[in-house]
Each structure stands twice: as structure tokens, then as C-alpha cells.
Short mmCIF file of C-alpha atoms in Angstrom, two decimals:
data_model
loop_
_atom_site.label_atom_id
_atom_site.label_comp_id
_atom_site.label_asym_id
_atom_site.label_seq_id
_atom_site.Cartn_x
_atom_site.Cartn_y
_atom_site.Cartn_z
CA UNK A 466 48.11 81.87 34.38
CA UNK A 467 50.62 78.67 35.30
CA UNK A 468 48.12 77.19 37.50
CA UNK A 469 45.88 77.42 33.28
CA UNK A 470 49.05 76.27 31.70
CA UNK A 471 49.78 73.18 33.88
CA UNK A 472 46.04 72.49 33.50
CA UNK A 473 46.50 72.28 29.70
CA UNK A 474 49.46 70.46 30.05
CA UNK A 475 47.76 67.92 31.79
CA UNK A 476 44.73 67.74 29.92
CA UNK A 477 46.86 67.38 26.94
CA UNK A 478 48.87 64.92 28.01
CA UNK A 479 45.82 62.84 29.37
CA UNK A 480 43.81 63.13 25.93
CA UNK A 481 47.29 61.98 23.81
CA UNK A 482 48.01 59.59 26.23
CA UNK A 483 44.24 58.52 25.97
CA UNK A 484 44.91 58.33 22.24
CA UNK A 485 47.58 56.26 22.08
CA UNK A 486 45.81 53.56 23.48
CA UNK A 487 42.36 54.01 21.46
CA UNK A 488 43.50 51.28 19.14
CA UNK A 489 43.04 48.75 21.08
CA UNK A 490 39.24 47.06 20.98
CA UNK A 491 37.99 44.48 22.76
CA UNK A 492 35.03 42.46 22.86
CA UNK A 493 34.15 42.32 25.79
CA UNK A 494 34.38 43.31 29.69
CA UNK A 495 36.96 39.72 30.51
CA UNK A 496 38.95 40.74 27.52
CA UNK A 497 38.81 44.74 28.53
CA UNK A 498 39.87 43.90 32.09
CA UNK A 499 42.44 41.35 30.69
CA UNK A 500 44.09 44.09 28.22
CA UNK A 501 43.86 46.44 30.81
CA UNK A 502 46.00 44.50 33.64
CA UNK A 503 48.41 43.32 30.94
CA UNK A 504 48.52 46.89 29.26
CA UNK A 505 49.64 48.87 33.10
CA UNK A 506 52.69 45.21 33.00
CA UNK A 507 53.86 46.56 29.75
CA UNK A 508 53.35 50.21 30.29
CA UNK A 509 51.17 51.16 27.32
CA UNK A 510 49.63 52.83 30.80
CA UNK A 511 50.80 53.90 33.92
CA UNK A 512 49.50 52.28 37.40
CA UNK A 513 45.95 54.60 38.05
CA UNK A 514 45.36 54.87 34.50
CA UNK A 515 44.26 50.81 34.44
CA UNK A 516 40.70 51.82 35.64
CA UNK A 517 39.62 54.35 32.80
CA UNK A 518 41.13 52.17 30.18
CA UNK A 519 39.15 49.81 31.09
CA UNK A 520 35.90 51.38 31.32
CA UNK A 521 36.56 52.99 28.09
CA UNK A 522 37.67 49.44 26.67
CA UNK A 523 34.62 47.59 28.11
CA UNK A 524 31.89 50.25 27.70
CA UNK A 525 28.94 48.52 25.65
CA UNK A 526 30.65 45.32 25.54
CA UNK A 527 29.07 42.14 26.93
CA UNK A 528 30.20 40.23 30.11
CA UNK A 529 31.43 36.97 28.13
CA UNK A 530 32.49 36.23 24.72
CA UNK A 531 35.29 34.83 22.82
CA UNK A 532 38.93 36.66 22.61
CA UNK A 533 42.46 35.42 21.99
CA UNK A 534 44.79 36.52 24.37
CA UNK A 535 47.37 36.33 22.04
CA UNK A 536 45.21 39.58 20.22
CA UNK A 537 46.40 41.38 23.65
CA UNK A 538 50.09 40.11 23.19
CA UNK A 539 50.01 40.84 19.58
CA UNK A 540 49.09 44.77 20.29
CA UNK A 541 50.66 44.92 23.41
CA UNK A 542 53.74 44.04 21.52
CA UNK A 543 53.29 46.35 18.63
CA UNK A 544 52.91 49.04 20.71
CA UNK A 545 55.53 49.23 22.86
CA UNK A 546 57.93 48.24 19.78
CA UNK A 547 56.10 51.86 18.68
CA UNK A 548 56.47 53.50 21.84
CA UNK A 549 59.43 52.82 23.67
CA UNK A 550 59.71 56.15 25.47
CA UNK A 551 56.47 56.24 26.49
CA UNK A 552 55.81 52.74 27.88
CA UNK A 553 59.50 53.43 29.49
CA UNK A 554 57.94 56.24 31.18
CA UNK A 555 54.75 54.91 32.34
CA UNK A 556 56.05 51.33 33.92
CA UNK A 557 58.83 53.79 35.86
CA UNK A 558 55.16 55.74 37.26
CA UNK A 559 54.30 52.18 37.73
CA UNK A 560 57.00 50.96 39.78
CA UNK A 561 57.09 54.41 42.00
CA UNK A 562 60.67 55.79 40.55
CA UNK A 563 58.68 58.51 39.23
CA UNK A 564 55.33 60.19 40.63
CA UNK A 565 52.84 61.86 39.09
CA UNK A 566 54.39 65.12 38.27
CA UNK A 567 56.82 63.78 36.54
CA UNK A 568 54.79 61.62 34.27
CA UNK A 569 52.64 64.28 33.25
CA UNK A 570 55.94 66.42 32.44
CA UNK A 571 58.12 63.61 31.08
CA UNK A 572 54.82 62.77 28.53
CA UNK A 573 54.22 66.23 28.16
CA UNK A 574 57.78 66.96 26.98
CA UNK A 575 57.36 63.63 24.60
CA UNK A 576 54.08 64.86 23.30
CA UNK A 577 55.63 67.91 22.40
CA UNK A 578 58.76 66.27 20.45
CA UNK A 579 56.40 64.08 18.30
CA UNK A 580 54.21 67.00 17.15
CA UNK A 581 57.52 68.48 16.50
CA UNK A 582 58.80 65.73 14.62
CA UNK A 583 55.57 65.51 12.93
CA UNK A 584 55.27 69.10 11.80
CA UNK A 585 59.08 68.17 10.48
CA UNK A 586 57.85 65.38 8.54
CA UNK A 587 55.08 67.15 7.19
CA UNK A 588 57.01 70.25 5.89
CA UNK A 589 59.61 67.62 4.08
CA UNK A 590 56.21 66.18 2.60
CA UNK A 591 55.17 69.39 1.19
CA UNK A 592 58.85 70.47 -0.16
CA UNK A 593 58.67 67.20 -1.50
CA UNK A 594 55.28 67.55 -2.85
CA UNK A 595 55.97 71.02 -4.08
CA UNK A 596 59.28 69.62 -5.95
CA UNK A 597 56.89 66.74 -7.81
CA UNK A 598 54.83 69.59 -8.67
CA UNK A 599 57.44 72.10 -10.15
CA UNK A 600 58.68 69.06 -12.09
CA UNK A 601 54.83 67.98 -13.09
CA UNK A 602 54.82 71.72 -14.32
CA UNK A 603 57.83 71.50 -16.56
CA UNK A 604 56.74 68.34 -18.23
CA UNK A 605 53.31 69.52 -19.04
CA UNK A 606 55.17 72.86 -20.45
CA UNK A 607 57.35 70.68 -22.70
CA UNK A 608 54.31 68.60 -23.53
CA UNK A 609 52.58 71.65 -24.61
CA UNK A 610 56.14 72.73 -26.61
CA UNK A 611 56.08 69.53 -28.09
CA UNK A 612 51.86 69.89 -29.22
CA UNK A 613 52.79 72.85 -30.56
CA UNK A 614 55.62 72.29 -32.46
CA UNK A 615 53.41 69.17 -33.92
CA UNK A 616 50.39 71.39 -34.99
CA UNK A 617 52.60 73.47 -36.97
CA UNK A 618 54.40 70.61 -38.83
CA UNK A 619 53.17 69.55 -42.20
CA UNK A 620 54.07 67.11 -43.98
CA UNK A 621 56.31 67.68 -46.94
CA UNK A 622 53.68 67.48 -50.05
CA UNK A 623 55.00 66.23 -53.48
CA UNK A 624 54.01 67.41 -56.84
CA UNK A 625 53.05 64.49 -58.69
CA UNK A 626 52.02 64.79 -62.34
CA UNK A 627 49.77 65.25 -63.61
CA UNK A 628 49.23 62.29 -66.33
CA UNK A 629 46.14 61.38 -66.69
CA UNK A 630 45.54 58.41 -69.50
CA UNK A 631 43.11 58.69 -72.60
CA UNK A 632 39.65 58.03 -72.32
CA UNK A 633 38.86 55.54 -74.98
CA UNK A 634 35.59 55.98 -76.63
CA UNK A 635 34.22 53.62 -79.25
CA UNK A 636 34.13 55.02 -82.73
CA UNK A 637 30.40 56.00 -83.26
CA UNK A 638 30.66 55.48 -87.12
CA UNK A 639 32.65 52.81 -89.39
CA UNK A 640 32.33 53.14 -92.59
CA UNK A 641 34.53 50.64 -94.35
CA UNK A 642 34.93 49.48 -98.01
CA UNK A 643 37.06 46.24 -98.80
CA UNK A 644 39.71 47.08 -101.55
CA UNK A 645 40.76 44.73 -104.11
CA UNK A 646 44.82 44.60 -102.98
CA UNK A 647 43.09 43.32 -99.32
CA UNK A 648 42.39 45.28 -96.25
CA UNK A 649 39.68 48.23 -95.74
CA UNK A 650 39.69 51.26 -96.75
CA UNK A 651 37.11 54.06 -95.30
CA UNK A 652 36.44 56.74 -92.13
CA UNK A 653 35.47 56.09 -88.49
CA UNK A 654 33.54 58.72 -86.63
#
């Protein structure tokens, strides 16, 4: 059982350390070889891991192509700055300060600590998301209440007098006669 756990830890550490170096894309075999050499020098991988790294990066690549050594330096510098403890462990193994068993143990402890940190960050993000969801639900409720209140509101109607202007009707019949005193006399129908 203990051997099975050790085997799991060793394979888990190997997978994680290989995942850590997956980000670099070599364009040719010569670039992959230069990257593997530089990766060992800076602690991206330990001595002994460069052959596997070289094989993974050179598979399916042409023998020669244009490549920039500055690309390797930029990638390695970024990786080392993001993973200083892993680089330190790999450099110690390369220099012979620690043996392979210690390197695997330290790498697995580092992996477990990083996994715990990722879980903590995920839990914090979930709590933050839950808070945002709660605030959004509260805002939706208040918006719904305002919409309901607005739907119930009726603007006041003002009663205006219903005055209607008289309709002009032209006279139908005019019966006027002049009078001796001036003017007219008669009926209008």
C-alpha cells in the first residue's frame, strides 16, 4: 500500500512538473535542444529531466528552422519568476545537493501546497460570486417592486368642463322686407 502511495506521488509529481514546462513551443529540434539545456541551467527542470523535455518539445519538429534565443530567455525568466521554489528544488537536484527521492518529496509537497492554495482561491471566488448573486437578486427584487408600484400608479385625470361651442348653422330661409324708417323686418328660419 505504501509503495502504491509513493508511486502515485511520484507519478503525480512527474505529471505536474511536466505540466509546468508545457508552455514553451519549440519551432525546431535545435531550439528544443537549446531550451532543454537552458531549462536545466535555470531550474525549470532538474538534470536528468532534460532528455524527456527535449523529446516532448522536438517531436514532430523539423531539424532546423529560424528561432530566437531571446524567446527562450523570456520564457525561462518568466517561468522562474512565477515558480521560484520549484526552480530552487530543481537546481538543488541538478547540483547534487539533494537526491532524486528528496526532489520528488519536495516537489510533491510543493504541488500539494499549490493545490491547497488553488482550492482556497476557488472557495474565495465562490464566496465572492455568491455575494454578487445575492446582491443581484436583491436588486432584481427591488426593481420588480418598483415595476409593480409603477404599474399600479395611475396619473390623476383632471375633469375639464365639457363646454361645446355652438354649432353654426346657416339660415335656411330669410324673409326680410324693407321698412320706411330704414332697416329690415322679417323672419329668419
